[in-house]
C-alpha positions as MATLAB code, in Angstrom:
seq = 'SNETMANNNSDTSNSPFTAGTFLFVFDKGDTSSSAYVKSVEGGHTKGNIVEEQHGASILKFHHLSTVEVEPITVELGLGASKDILTWIADTWQHNFVRHSGSILHAPYSGKTAFSQTYTDALLQEATIPDVDASSSDAAFLKFKVQPYTVDNEEGDDTPLLGTEESK';
ca = [
      78.763  -45.287 -127.658;
      80.793  -44.886 -124.392;
      77.664  -42.574 -123.854;
      74.975  -45.522 -124.651;
      76.599  -48.121 -122.597;
      76.742  -46.091 -119.520;
      73.972  -44.908 -119.384;
      72.701  -49.701 -120.361;
      75.103  -49.928 -116.935;
      73.259  -47.752 -114.807;
      69.419  -49.786 -115.492;
      68.501  -51.889 -113.074;
      65.615  -52.051 -113.011;
      65.658  -55.601 -114.209;
      68.383  -56.639 -111.911;
      68.687  -58.845 -109.100;
      68.803  -56.762 -105.797;
      72.048  -57.816 -103.839;
      71.173  -55.667 -101.203;
      68.618  -52.893  -99.767;
      66.934  -53.070  -96.566;
      66.753  -55.416  -93.825;
      64.739  -54.662  -90.816;
      65.315  -57.159  -87.832;
      62.354  -58.075  -85.936;
      63.651  -59.238  -82.636;
      61.405  -61.683  -80.240;
      57.475  -59.860  -80.020;
      56.774  -59.827  -83.212;
      55.892  -56.618  -83.637;
      57.832  -53.122  -84.502;
      58.516  -51.615  -81.348;
      61.507  -54.498  -80.982;
      62.487  -54.242  -84.296;
      65.615  -52.394  -86.697;
      67.114  -51.611  -89.815;
      69.930  -53.440  -89.732;
      73.960  -52.728  -91.823;
      74.198  -56.454  -92.980;
      72.730  -60.183  -92.626;
      74.434  -63.522  -93.156;
      72.920  -66.801  -92.829;
      70.372  -68.307  -91.909;
      70.242  -71.466  -94.572;
      69.454  -75.185  -94.174;
      71.035  -78.198  -95.420;
      71.295  -81.472  -95.808;
      73.985  -83.826  -94.635;
      74.172  -85.994  -97.205;
      75.354  -90.125  -96.051;
      76.524  -92.775  -98.430;
      75.952  -96.810  -96.736;
      76.156  -99.562  -98.894;
      74.049 -102.733  -98.745;
      75.563 -106.068  -97.709;
      78.316 -107.349 -100.510;
      77.252 -105.252 -103.618;
      79.833 -102.769 -104.808;
      76.033  -99.939 -105.279;
      76.374  -96.999 -102.256;
      72.965  -95.683 -101.547;
      73.107  -91.924 -101.078;
      70.097  -90.223  -98.725;
      69.301  -86.973  -96.826;
      70.255  -87.763  -93.145;
      70.386  -84.529  -91.117;
      69.593  -81.328  -91.982;
      71.275  -78.302  -90.426;
      70.428  -74.644  -89.361;
      73.464  -71.865  -90.763;
      73.821  -69.384  -87.808;
      72.629  -65.928  -88.821;
      75.403  -62.810  -88.384;
      73.641  -59.712  -87.567;
      75.632  -56.361  -87.661;
      73.373  -53.072  -86.419;
      74.109  -50.065  -85.416;
      73.548  -49.846  -80.977;
      71.361  -46.811  -81.024;
      68.587  -49.885  -82.215;
      69.643  -52.763  -80.123;
      68.483  -52.123  -76.867;
      66.646  -55.890  -76.251;
      70.390  -57.201  -77.650;
      72.056  -55.521  -75.250;
      69.952  -57.407  -72.423;
      69.589  -60.768  -74.635;
      73.541  -59.802  -74.261;
      74.248  -59.215  -70.595;
      71.903  -62.222  -69.617;
      73.822  -64.722  -71.801;
      77.130  -63.115  -70.100;
      75.224  -63.899  -66.804;
      74.369  -67.325  -67.722;
      70.958  -66.927  -68.442;
      70.763  -68.798  -71.196;
      66.823  -67.551  -73.318;
      65.780  -68.079  -76.734;
      64.257  -66.007  -78.796;
      62.037  -65.562  -81.860;
      62.221  -63.202  -84.691;
      62.166  -62.633  -88.175;
      64.256  -60.441  -90.995;
      62.333  -58.512  -93.615;
      64.301  -58.171  -97.036;
      63.809  -56.104  -99.484;
      65.323  -54.040 -102.151;
      65.664  -50.529 -102.517;
      61.936  -50.396 -103.312;
      61.664  -51.012 -100.351;
      59.016  -53.469 -100.497;
      59.628  -57.033  -98.904;
      60.915  -59.163 -101.578;
      61.845  -62.343  -99.353;
      61.223  -63.207  -95.248;
      63.054  -65.618  -92.818;
      61.817  -66.130  -89.262;
      63.621  -68.163  -87.273;
      62.742  -69.834  -83.556;
      64.241  -70.516  -80.444;
      68.028  -68.610  -81.351;
      71.127  -68.825  -78.975;
      73.144  -65.666  -78.495;
      76.477  -67.712  -79.707;
      78.682  -64.626  -80.348;
      78.968  -61.021  -80.575;
      80.806  -58.378  -81.009;
      80.642  -55.493  -80.164;
      82.455  -52.285  -81.132;
      85.710  -49.880  -78.982;
      84.393  -46.501  -78.675;
      86.862  -43.614  -79.764;
      84.952  -40.275  -78.834;
      87.213  -38.583  -81.603;
      85.715  -41.028  -84.312;
      83.058  -40.192  -86.979;
      81.839  -43.279  -87.823;
      79.044  -44.578  -86.355;
      79.209  -48.505  -83.890;
      77.649  -51.262  -84.868;
      76.850  -54.278  -82.934;
      77.304  -57.589  -84.549;
      75.674  -60.666  -83.244;
      75.731  -64.172  -84.209;
      72.631  -66.240  -82.950;
      71.988  -70.600  -83.791;
      68.592  -70.490  -84.007;
      66.457  -73.585  -83.838;
      64.430  -73.704  -87.274;
      64.525  -71.221  -89.908;
      61.170  -70.914  -92.112;
      62.062  -68.792  -95.608;
      59.430  -67.307  -97.004;
      58.459  -64.803 -100.288;
      57.713  -61.935  -99.167;
      54.786  -60.214 -100.192;
      56.196  -56.588 -101.303;
      53.867  -55.051  -98.481;
      56.102  -51.306  -97.869;
      58.683  -51.873  -94.732;
      58.936  -49.538  -91.523;
      59.857  -46.691  -91.896;
      60.595  -46.372  -95.577;
      57.738  -43.295  -97.766;
      55.706  -46.407  -99.512;
      54.250  -47.267  -95.598;
      53.892  -43.456  -95.091;
];
């Protein structure tokens, strides 16, 4: 029946999460410089494949040549981004400083399921929202960083700071 189907579709306990909570920890490694983010993408490593032919053989060999780190794009609220705004201002003044940090990913349960730790990132671009006093929409800062390295690790199920289970 349609009622049974609707009840089955609302059960998400066994489904993988595609959204949830992200905690961006900037530079210091502690919570004094962290913020919950609206969205985050990228930060994965990928290998480039090279095809080579040896001698007069018609066989071609494929092997890994270089490894690239994708840029990380983060969107967070302006109120929680003082350190990021300082980084943007420094970059605009040609004071290029590398920063490290991590992004903790959690489903709606609030427990860390996945973490990305990045090192020596440079700011690539930043989008500062238009300020409109008549708008009731929240203002989000969007920025992209290019890390030197990224370590992806499985989470340890610890509650993110500020969730009900962490209190």
